[in-house]
Short mmCIF file of C-alpha atoms in Angstrom, two decimals:
data_model
loop_
_atom_site.label_atom_id
_atom_site.label_comp_id
_atom_site.label_asym_id
_atom_site.label_seq_id
_atom_site.Cartn_x
_atom_site.Cartn_y
_atom_site.Cartn_z
CA MET W 254 8.44 -13.52 -134.12
CA SER W 255 6.85 -14.47 -130.81
CA ARG W 256 4.87 -11.88 -128.81
CA LYS W 257 7.47 -12.13 -126.05
CA LYS W 258 10.28 -11.23 -128.45
CA LEU W 259 8.20 -8.44 -129.97
CA LEU W 260 7.67 -7.01 -126.51
CA TYR W 261 11.41 -7.13 -125.79
CA ARG W 262 12.25 -5.51 -129.16
CA SER W 263 9.67 -2.82 -128.60
CA ILE W 264 11.20 -1.85 -125.23
CA ALA W 265 14.90 -2.36 -126.03
CA GLY W 266 14.55 -0.95 -129.57
CA ARG W 267 13.63 2.48 -128.22
CA PRO W 268 16.01 2.82 -125.28
CA LEU W 269 15.54 6.56 -124.81
CA ARG W 270 11.77 6.33 -124.58
CA SER W 271 11.88 3.27 -122.32
CA LEU W 272 14.57 4.74 -120.06
CA SER W 273 12.68 8.05 -119.76
CA LEU W 274 9.53 6.22 -118.67
CA MET W 275 11.56 4.04 -116.33
CA PHE W 276 13.22 7.13 -114.84
CA ILE W 277 9.79 8.57 -113.97
CA CYS W 278 8.88 5.27 -112.29
CA ILE W 279 12.20 5.24 -110.38
CA ILE W 280 11.59 8.77 -109.03
CA MET W 281 8.01 7.92 -108.13
CA SER W 282 8.78 4.69 -106.27
CA ALA W 283 11.88 6.16 -104.57
CA VAL W 284 9.91 9.14 -103.26
CA VAL W 285 6.92 7.06 -102.15
CA PHE W 286 9.06 4.39 -100.42
CA GLY W 287 11.80 6.71 -99.09
CA GLY W 288 9.29 9.27 -97.86
CA ALA W 289 7.18 6.64 -96.10
CA VAL W 290 10.23 5.12 -94.39
CA VAL W 291 11.61 8.50 -93.28
CA SER W 292 8.22 9.52 -91.93
CA ALA W 293 7.81 6.20 -90.08
CA SER W 294 11.38 6.39 -88.71
CA LEU W 295 10.78 9.85 -87.25
CA ASN W 296 7.51 8.71 -85.66
CA ASN W 297 9.19 5.56 -84.28
CA GLY W 298 11.98 7.70 -82.83
CA ILE W 299 9.70 10.08 -80.96
CA ASN W 300 7.44 7.27 -79.69
CA CYS W 301 10.42 5.26 -78.51
CA LEU W 302 11.95 8.28 -76.77
CA GLU W 303 8.72 8.95 -74.92
CA GLN W 304 8.47 5.33 -73.77
CA ARG W 305 12.16 5.10 -73.03
CA LEU W 306 12.27 8.09 -70.71
CA GLY W 307 9.72 6.14 -68.71
CA ALA W 308 9.04 8.97 -66.28
CA ASP W 309 6.15 11.43 -66.09
CA ILE W 310 8.33 14.24 -64.78
CA ILE W 311 12.06 14.94 -64.91
CA VAL W 312 13.52 17.33 -62.34
CA VAL W 313 16.72 19.14 -63.31
CA PRO W 314 18.56 22.15 -61.91
CA LYS W 315 17.17 25.49 -63.12
CA SER W 316 20.66 26.25 -64.42
CA ALA W 317 20.20 23.52 -67.02
CA SER W 318 19.11 26.39 -69.29
CA GLU W 319 15.41 25.78 -69.30
CA LYS W 320 15.51 22.16 -70.56
CA VAL W 321 17.91 22.82 -73.43
CA GLU W 322 20.91 21.04 -71.93
CA LEU W 323 18.87 17.98 -71.02
CA GLU W 324 17.36 17.89 -74.51
CA ASN W 325 20.85 18.08 -76.04
CA ILE W 326 21.97 15.11 -73.97
CA LEU W 327 18.85 13.08 -74.68
CA LEU W 328 18.28 13.90 -78.35
CA GLN W 329 21.60 14.88 -79.86
CA GLY W 330 23.83 12.82 -77.57
CA THR W 331 25.95 15.89 -76.79
CA PRO W 332 27.82 14.91 -73.64
CA GLY W 333 27.07 17.28 -70.77
CA TYR W 334 26.53 17.58 -67.04
CA PHE W 335 24.76 19.75 -64.48
CA TYR W 336 24.23 19.24 -60.80
CA MET W 337 21.89 20.03 -57.93
CA ASP W 338 22.05 19.22 -54.25
CA LYS W 339 21.30 15.60 -53.33
CA SER W 340 18.80 16.75 -50.69
CA VAL W 341 16.43 17.53 -53.57
CA GLU W 342 15.78 13.79 -53.89
CA ASP W 343 14.56 13.52 -50.28
CA LYS W 344 12.39 16.62 -50.62
CA LEU W 345 10.86 15.27 -53.82
CA SER W 346 10.03 11.93 -52.19
CA GLN W 347 7.87 13.82 -49.71
CA THR W 348 5.97 15.65 -52.44
CA GLU W 349 2.35 14.60 -52.74
CA GLY W 350 1.54 12.50 -55.79
CA VAL W 351 5.04 11.09 -56.28
CA ASP W 352 4.86 7.33 -56.69
CA LYS W 353 8.42 6.35 -57.68
CA LEU W 354 11.54 8.40 -58.12
CA SER W 355 15.07 7.66 -59.17
CA ALA W 356 18.03 10.02 -59.32
CA GLN W 357 20.65 10.04 -62.05
CA TYR W 358 24.13 11.50 -62.10
CA PHE W 359 25.68 12.79 -65.33
CA LEU W 360 29.38 12.63 -65.96
CA VAL W 361 31.39 13.15 -69.13
CA SER W 362 34.33 10.88 -69.72
CA ALA W 363 37.70 12.07 -70.86
CA ASN W 364 38.38 10.62 -74.29
CA ALA W 365 37.58 6.93 -74.25
CA GLU W 366 40.42 4.59 -75.13
CA CYS W 367 39.52 3.76 -78.72
CA CYS W 368 38.25 7.09 -79.95
CA THR W 369 39.19 10.65 -79.26
CA VAL W 370 35.66 11.55 -78.27
CA GLN W 371 33.86 12.01 -74.99
CA VAL W 372 31.24 9.60 -73.76
CA GLN W 373 28.21 10.51 -71.65
CA ILE W 374 28.25 8.52 -68.42
CA ILE W 375 24.95 8.26 -66.57
CA GLY W 376 25.07 7.01 -63.00
CA PHE W 377 21.77 5.55 -61.85
CA ASP W 378 20.47 4.05 -58.63
CA ASP W 379 20.24 0.29 -59.19
CA ASP W 380 17.60 -0.10 -56.45
CA THR W 381 15.16 2.61 -57.49
CA ASP W 382 15.75 2.72 -61.27
CA PHE W 383 12.76 2.30 -63.56
CA SER W 384 13.95 4.04 -66.72
CA VAL W 385 17.17 2.24 -67.72
CA LYS W 386 16.87 -1.45 -66.84
CA PRO W 387 13.53 -2.12 -68.60
CA TRP W 388 15.32 -1.41 -71.90
CA LEU W 389 18.07 -3.96 -71.60
CA SER W 390 18.12 -5.88 -74.87
CA GLU W 391 20.83 -8.25 -73.72
CA ALA W 392 19.84 -9.40 -70.29
CA TYR W 393 22.08 -9.58 -67.31
CA SER W 394 20.98 -10.99 -63.99
CA GLY W 395 21.46 -9.38 -60.66
CA LYS W 396 22.79 -6.00 -59.79
CA LEU W 397 25.57 -4.01 -61.37
CA GLY W 398 28.80 -4.56 -59.51
CA GLN W 399 31.78 -2.25 -59.11
CA ASN W 400 33.17 -1.16 -62.50
CA GLU W 401 30.34 -2.87 -64.37
CA ILE W 402 28.49 -0.88 -67.00
CA VAL W 403 25.50 -1.08 -69.31
CA VAL W 404 25.96 0.56 -72.72
CA GLY W 405 23.62 2.11 -75.27
CA SER W 406 23.08 0.32 -78.57
CA GLY W 407 25.19 2.93 -80.37
CA LEU W 408 28.40 1.81 -78.71
CA SER W 409 30.14 -1.05 -80.45
CA THR W 410 31.39 -2.51 -77.15
CA ARG W 411 30.01 -6.02 -76.75
CA VAL W 412 28.66 -7.64 -73.60
CA GLY W 413 31.58 -9.22 -71.76
CA HIS W 414 34.11 -6.80 -73.21
CA THR W 415 35.68 -3.96 -71.27
CA LEU W 416 35.77 -0.24 -71.86
CA LYS W 417 38.45 1.98 -70.37
CA LEU W 418 37.06 5.15 -68.79
CA TYR W 419 39.57 7.47 -67.05
CA GLY W 420 41.97 4.52 -67.19
CA VAL W 421 39.54 2.25 -65.33
CA GLU W 422 38.64 -1.03 -67.06
CA CYS W 423 34.83 -1.24 -66.94
CA LYS W 424 33.15 -4.50 -67.84
CA THR W 425 30.10 -4.30 -70.13
CA VAL W 426 27.36 -6.49 -68.65
CA GLY W 427 24.36 -5.30 -70.68
CA LYS W 428 23.28 -3.43 -73.76
CA LEU W 429 20.18 -1.27 -74.19
CA GLU W 430 17.73 -1.33 -77.06
CA SER W 431 18.10 1.26 -79.79
CA THR W 432 16.15 4.52 -79.45
CA GLY W 433 17.56 6.50 -82.36
CA THR W 434 18.57 9.27 -79.95
CA GLY W 435 21.57 10.45 -77.96
CA LEU W 436 20.71 7.91 -75.29
CA ASP W 437 22.19 5.25 -77.60
CA THR W 438 25.75 6.46 -77.14
CA ALA W 439 25.68 6.78 -73.35
CA VAL W 440 27.23 4.51 -70.73
CA TYR W 441 25.09 3.62 -67.69
CA THR W 442 26.51 2.56 -64.35
CA THR W 443 25.95 2.77 -60.61
CA SER W 444 26.90 5.62 -58.30
CA ASP W 445 29.65 3.47 -56.74
CA THR W 446 31.36 3.05 -60.09
CA VAL W 447 30.93 6.77 -60.79
CA ARG W 448 32.70 7.51 -57.49
CA GLY W 449 35.54 5.23 -58.59
CA LEU W 450 35.73 6.98 -61.96
CA ILE W 451 35.89 10.41 -60.30
CA LYS W 452 38.67 9.15 -58.07
CA ALA W 453 40.53 7.83 -61.10
CA ALA W 454 39.98 11.16 -62.87
CA GLY W 455 41.49 12.92 -59.83
CA SER W 456 44.54 10.69 -59.91
CA LYS W 457 44.97 11.59 -63.58
CA GLY W 458 44.97 15.28 -62.71
CA ILE W 459 41.37 15.93 -63.79
CA SER W 460 40.25 17.26 -60.42
CA VAL W 461 37.40 19.48 -61.51
CA LEU W 462 34.92 16.67 -60.88
CA SER W 463 36.08 15.84 -57.38
CA LYS W 464 33.94 18.61 -55.89
CA GLN W 465 30.86 17.14 -57.56
CA SER W 466 30.70 13.71 -55.99
CA PRO W 467 27.50 11.65 -56.26
CA ASP W 468 27.58 11.68 -52.43
CA ASP W 469 26.65 15.36 -52.52
CA VAL W 470 25.00 16.07 -55.85
CA ILE W 471 22.70 14.56 -58.48
CA SER W 472 21.90 15.66 -62.04
CA SER W 473 18.28 14.72 -62.52
CA VAL W 474 15.42 12.93 -60.81
CA TYR W 475 12.98 10.82 -62.80
CA ILE W 476 9.52 10.77 -61.25
CA LYS W 477 6.55 8.47 -61.82
CA VAL W 478 3.31 10.08 -60.61
CA LYS W 479 0.76 8.08 -58.60
CA ASP W 480 -2.41 7.03 -60.42
CA GLY W 481 -5.21 9.55 -60.02
CA TYR W 482 -2.88 12.53 -59.67
CA ASP W 483 -2.60 15.21 -62.34
CA ILE W 484 0.96 15.21 -63.70
CA ASP W 485 0.91 18.94 -64.51
CA GLU W 486 -0.29 19.71 -61.00
CA VAL W 487 2.47 17.64 -59.39
CA ALA W 488 5.09 19.35 -61.60
CA ALA W 489 3.66 22.77 -60.73
CA ASN W 490 3.76 21.95 -57.00
CA ILE W 491 7.43 20.95 -57.28
CA ASN W 492 8.28 24.18 -59.12
CA LEU W 493 6.42 26.28 -56.58
CA GLY W 494 7.71 24.53 -53.51
CA MET W 495 11.39 24.07 -54.36
CA ASP W 496 14.00 26.63 -55.28
CA GLY W 497 16.72 26.11 -57.87
CA VAL W 498 15.08 23.18 -59.60
CA GLN W 499 12.83 22.83 -62.60
CA ALA W 500 10.28 20.05 -62.92
CA VAL W 501 9.61 19.33 -66.57
CA ARG W 502 6.80 17.15 -67.80
CA THR W 503 8.42 14.55 -70.09
CA LYS W 504 5.72 14.99 -72.69
CA SER W 505 6.17 18.76 -72.83
CA MET W 506 9.93 18.32 -73.12
CA ILE W 507 9.56 16.39 -76.32
CA THR W 508 6.65 18.49 -77.61
CA GLY W 509 9.01 20.84 -79.47
CA THR W 510 10.62 17.86 -81.17
CA ALA W 511 7.22 16.32 -81.89
CA ASP W 512 6.04 19.61 -83.46
CA LYS W 513 9.12 19.77 -85.70
CA LEU W 514 8.54 16.15 -86.61
CA SER W 515 4.90 16.75 -87.44
CA VAL W 516 5.91 19.55 -89.87
CA ILE W 517 8.46 17.25 -91.54
CA SER W 518 5.95 14.38 -91.75
CA SER W 519 3.35 16.66 -93.36
CA SER W 520 5.93 17.96 -95.86
CA VAL W 521 6.92 14.39 -96.75
CA THR W 522 3.26 13.46 -97.30
CA VAL W 523 2.72 16.49 -99.55
CA LEU W 524 5.90 15.65 -101.47
CA ILE W 525 4.79 12.04 -101.99
CA ALA W 526 1.36 13.16 -103.25
CA ALA W 527 2.87 15.84 -105.53
CA VAL W 528 5.41 13.46 -107.09
CA TRP W 529 2.77 10.80 -107.56
CA VAL W 530 0.33 13.14 -109.32
CA LEU W 531 3.10 14.72 -111.41
CA SER W 532 4.47 11.32 -112.46
CA ALA W 533 0.99 10.10 -113.39
CA VAL W 534 0.39 13.23 -115.51
CA ILE W 535 3.80 12.90 -117.25
CA MET W 536 3.13 9.21 -117.98
CA LEU W 537 -0.29 10.07 -119.36
CA ILE W 538 1.26 12.70 -121.67
CA VAL W 539 4.06 10.36 -122.79
CA PHE W 540 1.67 7.53 -123.59
CA ALA W 541 -0.71 9.93 -125.38
CA ALA W 542 2.20 11.15 -127.52
CA LEU W 543 2.94 7.54 -128.43
CA VAL W 544 -0.41 7.17 -130.17
CA ASN W 545 0.74 9.15 -133.23
CA GLU W 546 4.30 7.85 -133.14
CA ARG W 547 3.30 4.17 -133.21
CA LYS W 548 0.22 4.25 -135.47
CA ARG W 549 2.04 2.69 -138.45
CA GLU W 550 3.70 0.04 -136.30
CA PHE W 551 0.35 -1.07 -134.95
CA ALA W 552 -1.32 -0.92 -138.35
CA VAL W 553 1.34 -3.36 -139.62
CA LEU W 554 0.75 -5.62 -136.62
CA ARG W 555 -2.97 -5.61 -137.41
CA THR W 556 -2.26 -6.69 -140.99
CA VAL W 557 -0.13 -9.63 -139.79
CA GLY W 558 -3.01 -10.93 -137.69
CA PHE W 559 -2.90 -9.21 -134.29
CA SER W 560 -6.37 -8.71 -132.83
CA ARG W 561 -7.42 -5.38 -131.24
CA HIS W 562 -7.35 -7.09 -127.88
CA GLN W 563 -3.80 -8.34 -128.44
CA LEU W 564 -2.60 -4.87 -129.49
CA ALA W 565 -4.08 -3.28 -126.35
CA GLY W 566 -2.45 -6.06 -124.34
CA GLN W 567 0.89 -5.31 -126.01
CA ILE W 568 0.82 -1.65 -124.84
CA MET W 569 -0.27 -2.62 -121.33
CA ALA W 570 2.42 -5.29 -121.09
CA GLU W 571 5.11 -2.79 -122.13
CA ALA W 572 3.89 -0.36 -119.46
CA VAL W 573 3.87 -3.10 -116.80
CA ILE W 574 7.43 -4.25 -117.65
CA ILE W 575 8.84 -0.70 -117.61
CA CYS W 576 6.99 0.16 -114.39
CA PHE W 577 8.13 -3.11 -112.77
CA ALA W 578 11.80 -2.42 -113.53
CA GLY W 579 11.45 1.24 -112.49
CA ALA W 580 9.66 0.41 -109.24
CA ILE W 581 12.24 -2.20 -108.19
CA THR W 582 15.17 0.11 -109.04
CA GLY W 583 13.56 3.08 -107.27
CA ILE W 584 12.78 1.11 -104.11
CA ALA W 585 16.31 -0.36 -104.07
CA ALA W 586 17.87 3.10 -104.55
CA ALA W 587 15.77 4.65 -101.76
CA ALA W 588 16.55 1.71 -99.44
CA ALA W 589 20.28 2.13 -100.18
CA VAL W 590 20.07 5.71 -98.95
CA VAL W 591 17.54 5.65 -96.11
CA PHE W 592 18.64 2.53 -94.18
CA PRO W 593 22.47 2.68 -94.24
CA PHE W 594 22.54 6.44 -93.68
CA SER W 595 19.95 6.51 -90.87
CA ARG W 596 22.55 7.56 -88.26
CA LEU W 597 23.67 10.40 -90.53
CA ILE W 598 20.06 11.56 -90.98
CA GLU W 599 19.60 11.42 -87.21
CA SER W 600 22.74 13.40 -86.41
CA LYS W 601 22.12 16.01 -89.13
CA SER W 602 18.43 16.50 -88.33
CA GLY W 603 18.86 16.34 -84.56
CA LEU W 604 15.64 14.36 -84.40
CA PRO W 605 15.15 10.84 -83.06
CA PHE W 606 15.28 8.50 -86.04
CA LEU W 607 14.52 4.83 -85.62
CA SER W 608 14.13 2.78 -88.81
CA PRO W 609 11.01 0.61 -89.01
CA ASP W 610 11.36 -3.18 -88.67
CA ILE W 611 11.77 -5.45 -91.71
CA LEU W 612 8.08 -6.34 -91.93
CA SER W 613 6.93 -2.71 -91.91
CA SER W 614 9.66 -1.79 -94.41
CA LEU W 615 8.47 -4.57 -96.73
CA GLY W 616 4.95 -3.20 -96.34
CA TYR W 617 6.08 0.28 -97.43
CA ALA W 618 8.00 -1.26 -100.34
CA LEU W 619 4.86 -3.12 -101.41
CA ILE W 620 2.78 0.08 -101.24
CA ALA W 621 5.34 1.95 -103.39
CA PHE W 622 5.53 -0.96 -105.82
CA VAL W 623 1.74 -1.20 -106.20
CA ALA W 624 1.48 2.60 -106.56
CA VAL W 625 3.84 2.54 -109.55
CA ILE W 626 2.69 -0.70 -111.12
CA VAL W 627 -0.94 0.49 -111.07
CA THR W 628 -0.28 4.09 -112.19
CA GLY W 629 1.79 3.18 -115.28
CA PRO W 630 -0.67 0.75 -116.93
CA LEU W 631 -3.60 3.03 -115.98
CA ALA W 632 -1.87 5.93 -117.76
CA SER W 633 -1.43 3.71 -120.83
CA VAL W 634 -5.10 2.69 -121.04
CA TYR W 635 -6.05 5.61 -123.35
CA CYS W 636 -3.04 4.91 -125.58
CA ALA W 637 -3.92 1.19 -125.72
CA TYR W 638 -7.54 2.00 -126.60
CA ARG W 639 -6.59 4.43 -129.40
CA LEU W 640 -3.88 2.23 -130.91
CA SER W 641 -6.02 -0.89 -130.88
CA ARG W 642 -8.61 0.98 -132.94
CA VAL W 643 -6.37 2.35 -135.68
CA ASP W 644 -7.84 2.29 -139.18
CA THR W 645 -5.23 -0.02 -140.68
CA GLY W 646 -5.95 0.73 -144.33
CA LYS W 647 -6.05 4.50 -143.88
CA ILE W 648 -2.83 4.61 -141.87
CA LEU W 649 -0.91 2.46 -144.33
CA ARG W 650 -2.23 4.47 -147.31
CA GLU W 651 -1.16 7.75 -145.56
CA GLY W 652 2.36 6.39 -145.27
CA ASP W 653 2.69 5.61 -148.99
CA MET I 1225 28.20 -1.81 -126.95
CA LYS I 1226 26.14 -3.09 -124.00
CA ARG I 1227 29.23 -4.68 -122.47
CA LEU I 1228 31.31 -1.56 -123.05
CA ILE I 1229 28.77 0.51 -121.10
CA LEU I 1230 28.88 -2.05 -118.27
CA GLY I 1231 32.70 -1.97 -118.30
CA ILE I 1232 32.79 1.82 -118.10
CA ALA I 1233 30.18 1.79 -115.31
CA GLU I 1234 32.32 -0.73 -113.37
CA ALA I 1235 35.40 1.48 -113.73
CA ILE I 1236 33.51 4.60 -112.63
CA ALA I 1237 32.02 2.85 -109.58
CA ALA I 1238 35.46 1.47 -108.60
CA LEU I 1239 36.97 4.94 -109.00
CA VAL I 1240 34.24 6.51 -106.84
CA LEU I 1241 34.95 3.89 -104.16
CA THR I 1242 38.70 4.53 -104.25
CA ILE I 1243 38.62 8.33 -104.31
CA GLY I 1244 35.56 8.65 -102.05
CA ALA I 1245 37.11 6.48 -99.33
CA PHE I 1246 39.75 9.09 -98.60
CA THR I 1247 37.83 12.25 -99.62
CA PHE I 1248 34.09 12.80 -99.52
CA PHE I 1249 33.12 9.77 -97.41
CA LYS I 1250 36.38 9.27 -95.53
CA ALA I 1251 36.53 7.77 -92.05
CA CYS I 1252 37.31 9.74 -88.86
CA GLY I 1253 40.38 11.93 -89.11
CA GLU I 1254 43.53 12.13 -87.04
CA HIS I 1255 43.20 13.50 -83.49
CA ASP I 1256 46.20 14.64 -81.44
CA GLY I 1257 48.53 12.74 -83.74
CA LYS I 1258 46.62 9.54 -83.07
CA PHE I 1259 44.80 7.46 -85.69
CA MET I 1260 41.66 5.62 -84.69
CA ALA I 1261 40.80 2.04 -85.68
CA CYS I 1262 38.71 3.15 -88.65
CA HIS I 1263 41.76 4.71 -90.33
CA TRP I 1264 43.09 1.23 -91.12
CA ALA I 1265 39.71 0.17 -92.52
CA GLN I 1266 39.86 3.23 -94.77
CA ASN I 1267 43.37 2.30 -95.97
CA ALA I 1268 42.21 -1.23 -96.74
CA VAL I 1269 39.20 0.04 -98.74
CA VAL I 1270 41.41 2.43 -100.73
CA LEU I 1271 43.88 -0.37 -101.49
CA VAL I 1272 41.20 -2.78 -102.68
CA GLY I 1273 39.58 0.12 -104.57
CA ILE I 1274 42.82 0.71 -106.51
CA VAL I 1275 42.95 -2.99 -107.47
CA LEU I 1276 39.26 -2.86 -108.49
CA THR I 1277 39.84 0.23 -110.66
CA PHE I 1278 42.86 -1.42 -112.29
CA LEU I 1279 40.89 -4.60 -113.07
CA ALA I 1280 37.95 -2.60 -114.42
CA LEU I 1281 40.21 -0.53 -116.69
CA VAL I 1282 42.03 -3.62 -117.99
CA ARG I 1283 38.62 -5.19 -118.61
CA ILE I 1284 37.63 -2.22 -120.85
CA PHE I 1285 40.75 -2.35 -123.02
CA ILE I 1286 41.21 -6.11 -123.45
CA PRO I 1287 39.36 -7.22 -126.61
CA GLU I 1288 38.85 -10.94 -125.78
CA GLU I 1289 35.32 -11.49 -124.49
CA LYS I 1290 36.23 -14.47 -122.29
CA ILE I 1291 38.99 -12.53 -120.51
CA LYS I 1292 36.54 -9.64 -120.04
CA THR I 1293 34.12 -12.03 -118.33
CA GLY I 1294 36.91 -13.43 -116.14
CA LEU I 1295 37.94 -9.95 -115.07
CA ALA I 1296 34.30 -9.04 -114.35
CA ILE I 1297 34.09 -12.11 -112.07
CA GLY I 1298 37.17 -10.78 -110.24
CA VAL I 1299 35.62 -7.31 -109.91
CA PHE I 1300 32.42 -8.88 -108.55
CA ALA I 1301 34.26 -10.99 -105.95
CA LEU I 1302 36.44 -8.09 -104.81
CA SER I 1303 33.48 -5.69 -104.59
CA VAL I 1304 31.60 -8.15 -102.38
CA SER I 1305 34.68 -8.52 -100.15
CA VAL I 1306 34.94 -4.71 -99.73
CA ILE I 1307 31.45 -4.68 -98.18
CA PHE I 1308 32.85 -6.66 -95.24
CA ILE I 1309 35.93 -4.52 -94.58
CA PRO I 1310 34.44 -1.71 -92.47
CA GLY I 1311 33.15 -3.00 -89.15
CA THR I 1312 33.44 -6.73 -89.87
CA ALA I 1313 37.03 -7.42 -91.00
CA ILE I 1314 38.45 -4.24 -89.45
CA ASN I 1315 36.87 -2.54 -86.44
CA LEU I 1316 35.56 0.99 -86.60
CA CYS I 1317 35.29 3.53 -83.77
CA MET I 1318 33.31 2.76 -80.67
CA MET I 1319 30.44 5.24 -81.01
CA ASP I 1320 28.10 4.85 -83.94
CA ASP I 1321 27.50 8.58 -84.31
CA MET I 1322 31.06 9.04 -85.54
CA ALA I 1323 31.90 9.72 -89.20
CA CYS I 1324 33.18 6.19 -89.81
CA HIS I 1325 29.77 4.78 -88.81
CA THR I 1326 27.48 7.50 -90.19
CA THR I 1327 29.20 8.13 -93.54
CA PHE I 1328 32.20 5.91 -94.33
CA LYS I 1329 30.69 2.47 -93.64
CA PRO I 1330 27.28 3.02 -95.32
CA ALA I 1331 28.86 4.75 -98.35
CA VAL I 1332 31.42 1.96 -98.82
CA ILE I 1333 28.68 -0.67 -98.56
CA VAL I 1334 26.40 1.11 -101.04
CA VAL I 1335 29.13 1.90 -103.63
CA ALA I 1336 30.66 -1.60 -103.34
CA ALA I 1337 27.21 -3.19 -103.68
CA VAL I 1338 26.48 -1.10 -106.80
CA THR I 1339 29.88 -2.14 -108.26
CA ALA I 1340 29.09 -5.79 -107.48
CA VAL I 1341 25.66 -5.57 -109.17
CA ILE I 1342 27.16 -3.98 -112.31
CA ALA I 1343 29.94 -6.59 -112.40
CA LEU I 1344 27.39 -9.38 -112.00
CA ALA I 1345 25.33 -7.95 -114.88
CA ASP I 1346 28.56 -7.85 -116.92
CA VAL I 1347 29.32 -11.50 -116.11
CA ILE I 1348 25.78 -12.54 -117.12
CA ALA I 1349 25.99 -10.47 -120.35
CA GLY I 1350 29.35 -12.09 -121.13
CA TYR I 1351 27.96 -15.57 -120.47
CA ILE I 1352 24.93 -14.95 -122.74
CA LYS I 1353 27.18 -13.54 -125.48
CA ALA I 1354 29.49 -16.55 -125.25
CA LYS I 1355 26.50 -18.90 -125.46
CA GLU I 1356 25.09 -17.09 -128.50
CA SER I 1357 28.43 -17.13 -130.35
CA LYS I 1358 28.77 -20.91 -129.98
#
């Protein structure tokens, strides 16, 4: 019998033992890979959100419940709206330290044509905008025309297709990059189109919005602070000098989310370490238990001409094969959960969740694979050493 | 024995796909008496799931190895085709935070892929067995 066949028989001949060891490897690799990807996705999400907002300060009406409503719109994608007087924009432009500012207008659609759900519509100023257009993944040239929209990556509408909002056919001319947040399911358009939509809503009997025209009100103002100015100071000046509005530093708005995320990331790291150590200990115990169980088998192999070195190699090879199969299965199982269900994780956790790119994911898979493939054979070293040094004569005599 | 285990696993996976598609990972429900696009994708998955379950059950009970392998090829091809039903062959809802995108589509893809992998293993096992018996 060749060594290859002996190896196969040794693994397949004891399915329970092999499957138990493989199961430990599956758990280990799934936790290491899945945990690393989840942790990286949460970090990607928060970093992308910070960059995507693009502004140093966001000014919203005080009635927007101390940031909560804005956070709901941005993070959870819960459609919502709140308004403040348009004169706020002019006052803000005169505030010291303000470099660029751009107002946005929030509107919630009635149920869109294909789905019985509401869509967040964000009206932005095409001339002053600096937070929406830099994130266009599918470029469009020029300015947005009447009834032209840009959609978040979470909407399946394709560029060139139309979307019916309040009965108005709006042409999709651009699509934004994914952020893993509520911004992905929003529709972006100009104030002129928003006016048209409000008019259409009025003609459909939804008149509640007609009093809140973008001619009179805005929902938020995104502010970029001039270099050399302290962002906190500028925000404080706005809060002190203007009534009814709240200037929120973008960073502080996502601090709560970042804190939650940091707790989750730490828990994931602890879990990975705990599973790794536990798996290594279990493997060590299992392999140590094998020493007694397989003494006779190895004594027989010695009598048929196997060297000590070959016997040790046999044990190591078994461990490598089992760990290889377990690592591949574990990584595949974790990938089958983490990647396809990323939107579900995002909506259930309420945290920005942006899966890492293919290259990074392959890197995490490699780390998990190496972690398992090294741990298994290392745990079997003691077993290999003991079994390769069995006293053949004594063992065989004991068995008589 | 090995092939029997694979056959049972195929049948279980096909059953999970069929029952799951209209229960625990179903698409978006009915709203105001109106069905959304994903409802038809769900119906298609359930229909193909029933055919898959039938083929997998027949494959368990038929004794001839070659027919078993042929049926496993059918299960494999059908499972792969199911992967492309939600979102590719039949449109889902517009927003990707809806149940059809967050639960239905990924679950169908994962369960169908698992069924396909088991069926492929069954085909390979059948081929090896046929080669050995020659």
